[in-house]
């Protein structure tokens, strides 16, 4: 109870300093959470783009429906396949007519349908699309297999680049966050040197003296966490809005899921920094207390 009351007195005596430090820590927390939220959105966007890549497995002409259905089921059972769909020659020709209406006269003059039956296969990930294409080529009843190799390679390179960039940014943000928190903590600890000595003089126990500075840090972190929880939803909404504006065809992750993930990661990281700062504060307070005791001994 003494420590709690002393913390409230400290905050009341230095409201501006406490508020500024809390805001600075909250800004670091929001920045880190914003970066993490954007990384979640980017990973989700990349997965959505990857899901549009498909392999066209053209089947032999004259293949009966039973054989086609067997092939379709066989492909769907493959763990590397997200989904597979059969496109009949009639459906394929109709899609071409819809896609290229300027060639309507050419399509109407056709005496037979030149489109072969095909099964469009969507892989789980573009990373293994080459191996999946090789597997499909080996299936009986498959005439040829085609996919956009250039687009797939470009997506793989973009995926690797974005992940590396986000990793570097997150590491840098984490370093700044930890360094900033420790610097703020050190500033508070330095400001409480005289106050710690006064607590010893008025009869506070050693434990109360040691806990006074960490308790102040906990109060600052709690206040910063409140600011963080209030501001973060706006950052998440902005990130989701920008994602929708840039990729209108992408269905972003629910804002609640992104908020929960980003908030949990940042709060845990900040809590770890708080524990580290409290340990430093306790050691420093102990050192101040020991120096005070030595001075009292010398005076006696």
Coordinates of C-alpha atoms in Angstrom, one line a residue:
X1 CA 0.0 0.0 0.0
X2 CA 2.9 2.3 0.8
X3 CA 4.4 1.7 -2.6
X4 CA 1.1 2.3 -4.3
X5 CA 0.5 5.6 -2.5
X6 CA 4.1 6.7 -3.1
X7 CA 3.7 6.0 -6.8
X8 CA 0.5 8.2 -6.9
X9 CA 2.4 11.0 -5.1
X10 CA 5.2 10.7 -7.7
X11 CA 2.8 11.0 -10.6
X12 CA 1.0 13.9 -8.9
X13 CA 4.3 15.7 -8.3
X14 CA 5.6 15.2 -11.9
X15 CA 2.5 15.0 -14.1
X16 CA 4.0 16.6 -17.1
X17 CA 7.1 14.3 -17.1
X18 CA 5.0 11.2 -16.5
X19 CA 2.6 12.2 -19.3
X20 CA 5.4 12.9 -21.8
X21 CA 7.2 9.7 -21.1
X22 CA 4.0 7.7 -21.3
X23 CA 3.2 9.4 -24.7
X24 CA 6.6 8.7 -26.1
X25 CA 6.4 5.0 -25.1
X26 CA 2.9 4.8 -26.5
X27 CA 4.1 6.3 -29.8
X28 CA 6.8 3.6 -30.0
X29 CA 4.3 0.9 -29.2
X30 CA 1.8 2.2 -31.8
X31 CA 4.6 2.4 -34.4
X32 CA 5.7 -1.2 -33.7
X33 CA 2.2 -2.4 -33.8
X34 CA 1.5 -0.5 -37.0
X35 CA 4.4 -2.1 -38.7
X36 CA 3.4 -5.6 -37.5
X37 CA -0.2 -5.0 -38.7
X38 CA 1.1 -3.9 -42.1
X39 CA 3.2 -7.0 -42.3
X40 CA 0.1 -9.1 -41.6
X41 CA -1.8 -7.3 -44.3
X42 CA 1.1 -7.7 -46.8
X43 CA 1.4 -11.4 -46.1
X44 CA -2.3 -11.8 -46.5
X45 CA -2.3 -9.8 -49.8
X46 CA 0.5 -12.0 -51.1
X47 CA -1.3 -15.1 -50.2
X48 CA -4.4 -13.7 -52.0
X49 CA -2.4 -13.0 -55.1
X50 CA -0.8 -16.4 -55.0
X51 CA -4.2 -18.0 -54.9
X52 CA -5.0 -16.6 -58.3
X53 CA -2.2 -18.5 -60.0
X54 CA -3.3 -21.7 -61.7
X55 CA -2.0 -24.6 -63.7
X56 CA -3.9 -25.5 -66.8
X57 CA -3.8 -29.3 -67.3
X58 CA -5.2 -29.9 -70.8
X59 CA -6.7 -33.4 -71.2
X60 CA -6.7 -35.8 -74.1
X61 CA -9.6 -35.3 -76.5
X62 CA -12.3 -37.8 -76.4
X63 CA -11.7 -38.6 -72.7
X64 CA -14.9 -39.9 -71.1
X65 CA -16.6 -38.2 -68.2
X66 CA -15.8 -41.0 -65.8
X67 CA -12.0 -40.7 -66.5
X68 CA -12.2 -36.9 -66.2
X69 CA -14.0 -37.2 -62.9
X70 CA -11.3 -39.7 -61.7
X71 CA -8.5 -37.3 -62.7
X72 CA -10.2 -34.4 -61.0
X73 CA -10.7 -36.3 -57.7
X74 CA -7.1 -37.5 -57.9
X75 CA -5.8 -33.9 -58.3
X76 CA -8.0 -32.6 -55.5
X77 CA -6.5 -35.2 -53.1
X78 CA -3.0 -33.8 -53.6
X79 CA -1.8 -31.9 -50.6
X80 CA -0.2 -29.3 -52.8
X81 CA -3.5 -28.5 -54.5
X82 CA -5.8 -25.9 -52.9
X83 CA -8.6 -26.6 -55.3
X84 CA -9.2 -27.9 -58.8
X85 CA -12.0 -27.3 -61.3
X86 CA -13.0 -28.9 -64.6
X87 CA -13.7 -26.6 -67.6
X88 CA -15.5 -28.3 -70.4
X89 CA -14.7 -27.4 -74.1
X90 CA -18.1 -25.7 -74.4
X91 CA -17.4 -23.6 -71.2
X92 CA -13.9 -22.8 -72.4
X93 CA -15.2 -21.5 -75.8
X94 CA -18.0 -19.5 -74.2
X95 CA -15.5 -17.8 -71.9
X96 CA -13.3 -16.9 -74.9
X97 CA -16.4 -15.4 -76.7
X98 CA -17.1 -13.3 -73.6
X99 CA -13.5 -12.3 -73.2
X100 CA -13.0 -11.3 -76.9
X101 CA -16.4 -10.1 -78.3
X102 CA -14.6 -8.4 -81.2
X103 CA -13.9 -11.9 -82.6
X104 CA -17.6 -13.0 -82.4
X105 CA -17.8 -13.6 -86.1
X106 CA -14.7 -15.9 -86.0
X107 CA -16.2 -17.9 -83.2
X108 CA -19.5 -18.3 -85.0
X109 CA -17.8 -19.6 -88.1
X110 CA -16.1 -22.5 -86.3
X111 CA -17.3 -25.9 -87.4
X112 CA -16.0 -27.7 -84.4
X113 CA -14.8 -26.7 -80.9
X114 CA -11.0 -26.4 -80.9
X115 CA -10.8 -26.0 -77.1
X116 CA -9.6 -29.2 -75.4
X117 CA -11.1 -30.2 -72.0
X118 CA -9.0 -28.9 -69.1
X119 CA -8.7 -29.1 -65.4
X120 CA -7.6 -25.8 -63.8
X121 CA -5.5 -26.5 -60.7
X122 CA -4.8 -23.9 -58.0
X123 CA -1.7 -24.7 -55.9
X124 CA -1.5 -24.1 -52.2
X125 CA 1.6 -22.0 -52.7
X126 CA 3.4 -20.8 -55.8
X127 CA 6.7 -22.0 -54.3
X128 CA 6.1 -25.6 -55.3
X129 CA 4.2 -25.0 -58.5
X130 CA 7.0 -26.4 -60.7
X131 CA 7.0 -29.7 -58.9
X132 CA 3.2 -29.8 -59.0
X133 CA 3.2 -29.2 -62.7
X134 CA 5.6 -32.1 -63.2
X135 CA 3.3 -34.4 -61.2
X136 CA 0.3 -33.4 -63.3
X137 CA 2.2 -34.0 -66.6
X138 CA 2.8 -37.6 -65.5
X139 CA -0.9 -38.4 -65.0
X140 CA -2.5 -40.6 -67.5
X141 CA -5.0 -38.7 -69.6
X142 CA -3.2 -35.4 -69.3
X143 CA -2.0 -34.1 -72.7
X144 CA 0.0 -31.0 -71.7
X145 CA 0.4 -28.7 -68.7
X146 CA 0.9 -24.9 -68.8
X147 CA 1.3 -22.1 -66.4
X148 CA 2.7 -18.6 -66.4
X149 CA 6.3 -19.3 -65.3
X150 CA 7.4 -15.6 -65.5
X151 CA 4.6 -14.4 -63.3
X152 CA 5.2 -17.2 -60.8
X153 CA 8.9 -16.4 -60.6
X154 CA 8.2 -12.7 -60.2
X155 CA 5.7 -13.4 -57.4
X156 CA 8.2 -15.7 -55.7
X157 CA 10.9 -12.9 -55.9
X158 CA 8.5 -10.3 -54.7
X159 CA 7.4 -12.5 -51.8
X160 CA 11.0 -13.1 -50.7
X161 CA 11.9 -9.4 -51.0
X162 CA 8.8 -8.2 -49.0
X163 CA 9.4 -10.7 -46.2
X164 CA 13.1 -9.7 -46.0
X165 CA 12.2 -6.0 -46.0
X166 CA 9.6 -6.4 -43.3
X167 CA 12.0 -8.5 -41.2
X168 CA 14.6 -5.7 -41.3
X169 CA 12.0 -3.0 -40.5
X170 CA 10.6 -5.0 -37.6
X171 CA 14.0 -5.7 -36.2
X172 CA 14.9 -2.0 -36.4
X173 CA 11.6 -1.0 -34.8
X174 CA 12.0 -3.5 -32.0
X175 CA 15.5 -2.2 -31.4
X176 CA 14.3 1.4 -31.2
X177 CA 11.4 0.4 -29.0
X178 CA 13.7 -1.4 -26.5
X179 CA 16.3 1.3 -26.6
X180 CA 13.7 4.1 -26.2
X181 CA 12.0 2.3 -23.3
X182 CA 15.3 1.8 -21.5
X183 CA 16.4 5.4 -22.0
X184 CA 13.1 6.6 -20.7
X185 CA 13.4 4.3 -17.7
X186 CA 17.0 5.5 -17.0
X187 CA 15.8 9.1 -17.2
X188 CA 13.1 8.4 -14.6
X189 CA 15.5 6.5 -12.4
X190 CA 18.0 9.4 -12.5
X191 CA 15.2 11.9 -11.5
X192 CA 14.3 9.8 -8.5
X193 CA 17.8 9.6 -6.9
X194 CA 17.1 12.3 -4.3
X195 CA 13.5 11.0 -3.7
X196 CA 14.9 7.5 -3.0
X197 CA 17.2 9.0 -0.4
X198 CA 14.4 10.9 1.2
X199 CA 12.3 7.7 1.5
X200 CA 15.1 6.1 3.5
X201 CA 15.3 9.0 5.8
X202 CA 11.6 9.1 6.6
X203 CA 11.7 5.4 7.7
X204 CA 10.6 3.5 4.6
X205 CA 11.8 -0.2 4.6
X206 CA 14.5 -1.4 2.3
X207 CA 11.9 -3.3 0.2
X208 CA 9.7 -0.2 -0.1
X209 CA 12.7 1.8 -1.2
X210 CA 13.6 -0.7 -3.8
X211 CA 10.1 -1.0 -5.1
X212 CA 9.4 2.7 -5.4
X213 CA 11.2 3.2 -8.7
X214 CA 9.9 0.0 -10.5
X215 CA 6.4 0.9 -9.3
X216 CA 6.7 4.3 -11.1
X217 CA 7.9 2.5 -14.2
X218 CA 4.9 0.1 -14.1
X219 CA 2.6 3.1 -13.7
X220 CA 4.1 4.8 -16.8
X221 CA 3.9 1.6 -18.8
X222 CA 0.2 1.1 -17.8
X223 CA -0.6 4.7 -18.8
X224 CA 1.3 4.2 -22.1
X225 CA -0.7 0.9 -22.7
X226 CA -4.0 2.8 -22.3
X227 CA -2.9 5.4 -24.9
X228 CA -1.7 2.5 -27.1
X229 CA -5.0 0.6 -26.8
X230 CA -7.0 3.8 -27.7
X231 CA -4.9 4.8 -30.7
X232 CA -4.2 1.4 -32.3
X233 CA -7.7 0.8 -33.7
X234 CA -7.4 4.0 -35.8
X235 CA -4.1 2.8 -37.2
X236 CA -5.5 -0.6 -38.0
X237 CA -8.5 0.9 -39.7
X238 CA -6.2 3.2 -41.8
X239 CA -4.0 0.2 -42.8
X240 CA -7.1 -1.8 -43.8
X241 CA -8.5 1.2 -45.8
X242 CA -5.2 1.6 -47.7
X243 CA -5.1 -2.1 -48.4
X244 CA -8.6 -2.0 -49.9
X245 CA -7.8 1.1 -51.9
X246 CA -4.6 -0.5 -53.4
X247 CA -6.1 -4.0 -53.9
X248 CA -9.8 -3.8 -54.3
X249 CA -10.1 -7.5 -55.2
X250 CA -8.4 -8.6 -51.9
X251 CA -10.5 -9.5 -48.9
X252 CA -8.4 -8.1 -46.0
X253 CA -8.2 -9.9 -42.7
X254 CA -10.8 -8.8 -40.1
X255 CA -9.7 -5.7 -38.3
X256 CA -10.3 -7.5 -34.9
X257 CA -7.9 -10.3 -35.8
X258 CA -5.2 -7.9 -36.9
X259 CA -5.7 -5.7 -33.8
X260 CA -5.5 -8.7 -31.5
X261 CA -2.4 -10.0 -33.1
X262 CA -0.5 -6.7 -33.2
X263 CA -1.6 -5.7 -29.7
X264 CA -0.6 -9.1 -28.2
X265 CA 2.9 -9.0 -29.8
X266 CA 3.6 -5.4 -28.8
X267 CA 2.3 -5.7 -25.3
X268 CA 4.3 -8.8 -24.7
X269 CA 7.5 -7.1 -26.1
X270 CA 6.8 -4.0 -24.0
X271 CA 6.2 -6.1 -20.9
X272 CA 9.6 -7.8 -21.5
X273 CA 11.2 -4.3 -21.8
X274 CA 9.4 -3.2 -18.6
X275 CA 10.7 -6.2 -16.7
X276 CA 14.3 -5.4 -17.9
X277 CA 13.8 -1.7 -16.9
X278 CA 12.5 -2.7 -13.5
X279 CA 15.5 -4.9 -12.9
X280 CA 17.8 -2.1 -13.8
X281 CA 15.8 0.3 -11.6
X282 CA 15.9 -2.1 -8.6
X283 CA 19.6 -2.5 -8.9
X284 CA 20.2 1.2 -9.2
X285 CA 17.9 1.9 -6.2
X286 CA 19.8 -0.8 -4.2
X287 CA 23.1 0.9 -5.1
X288 CA 21.8 4.3 -4.0
X289 CA 20.5 2.8 -0.7
X290 CA 23.9 1.2 -0.1
X291 CA 25.7 4.4 -0.8
X292 CA 23.3 6.2 1.6
X293 CA 24.0 3.7 4.3
X294 CA 27.8 4.0 3.9
X295 CA 27.5 7.8 4.2
X296 CA 25.5 7.4 7.4
X297 CA 28.1 5.0 8.8
X298 CA 30.9 7.4 8.0
X299 CA 29.0 10.3 9.6
X300 CA 28.5 8.3 12.8

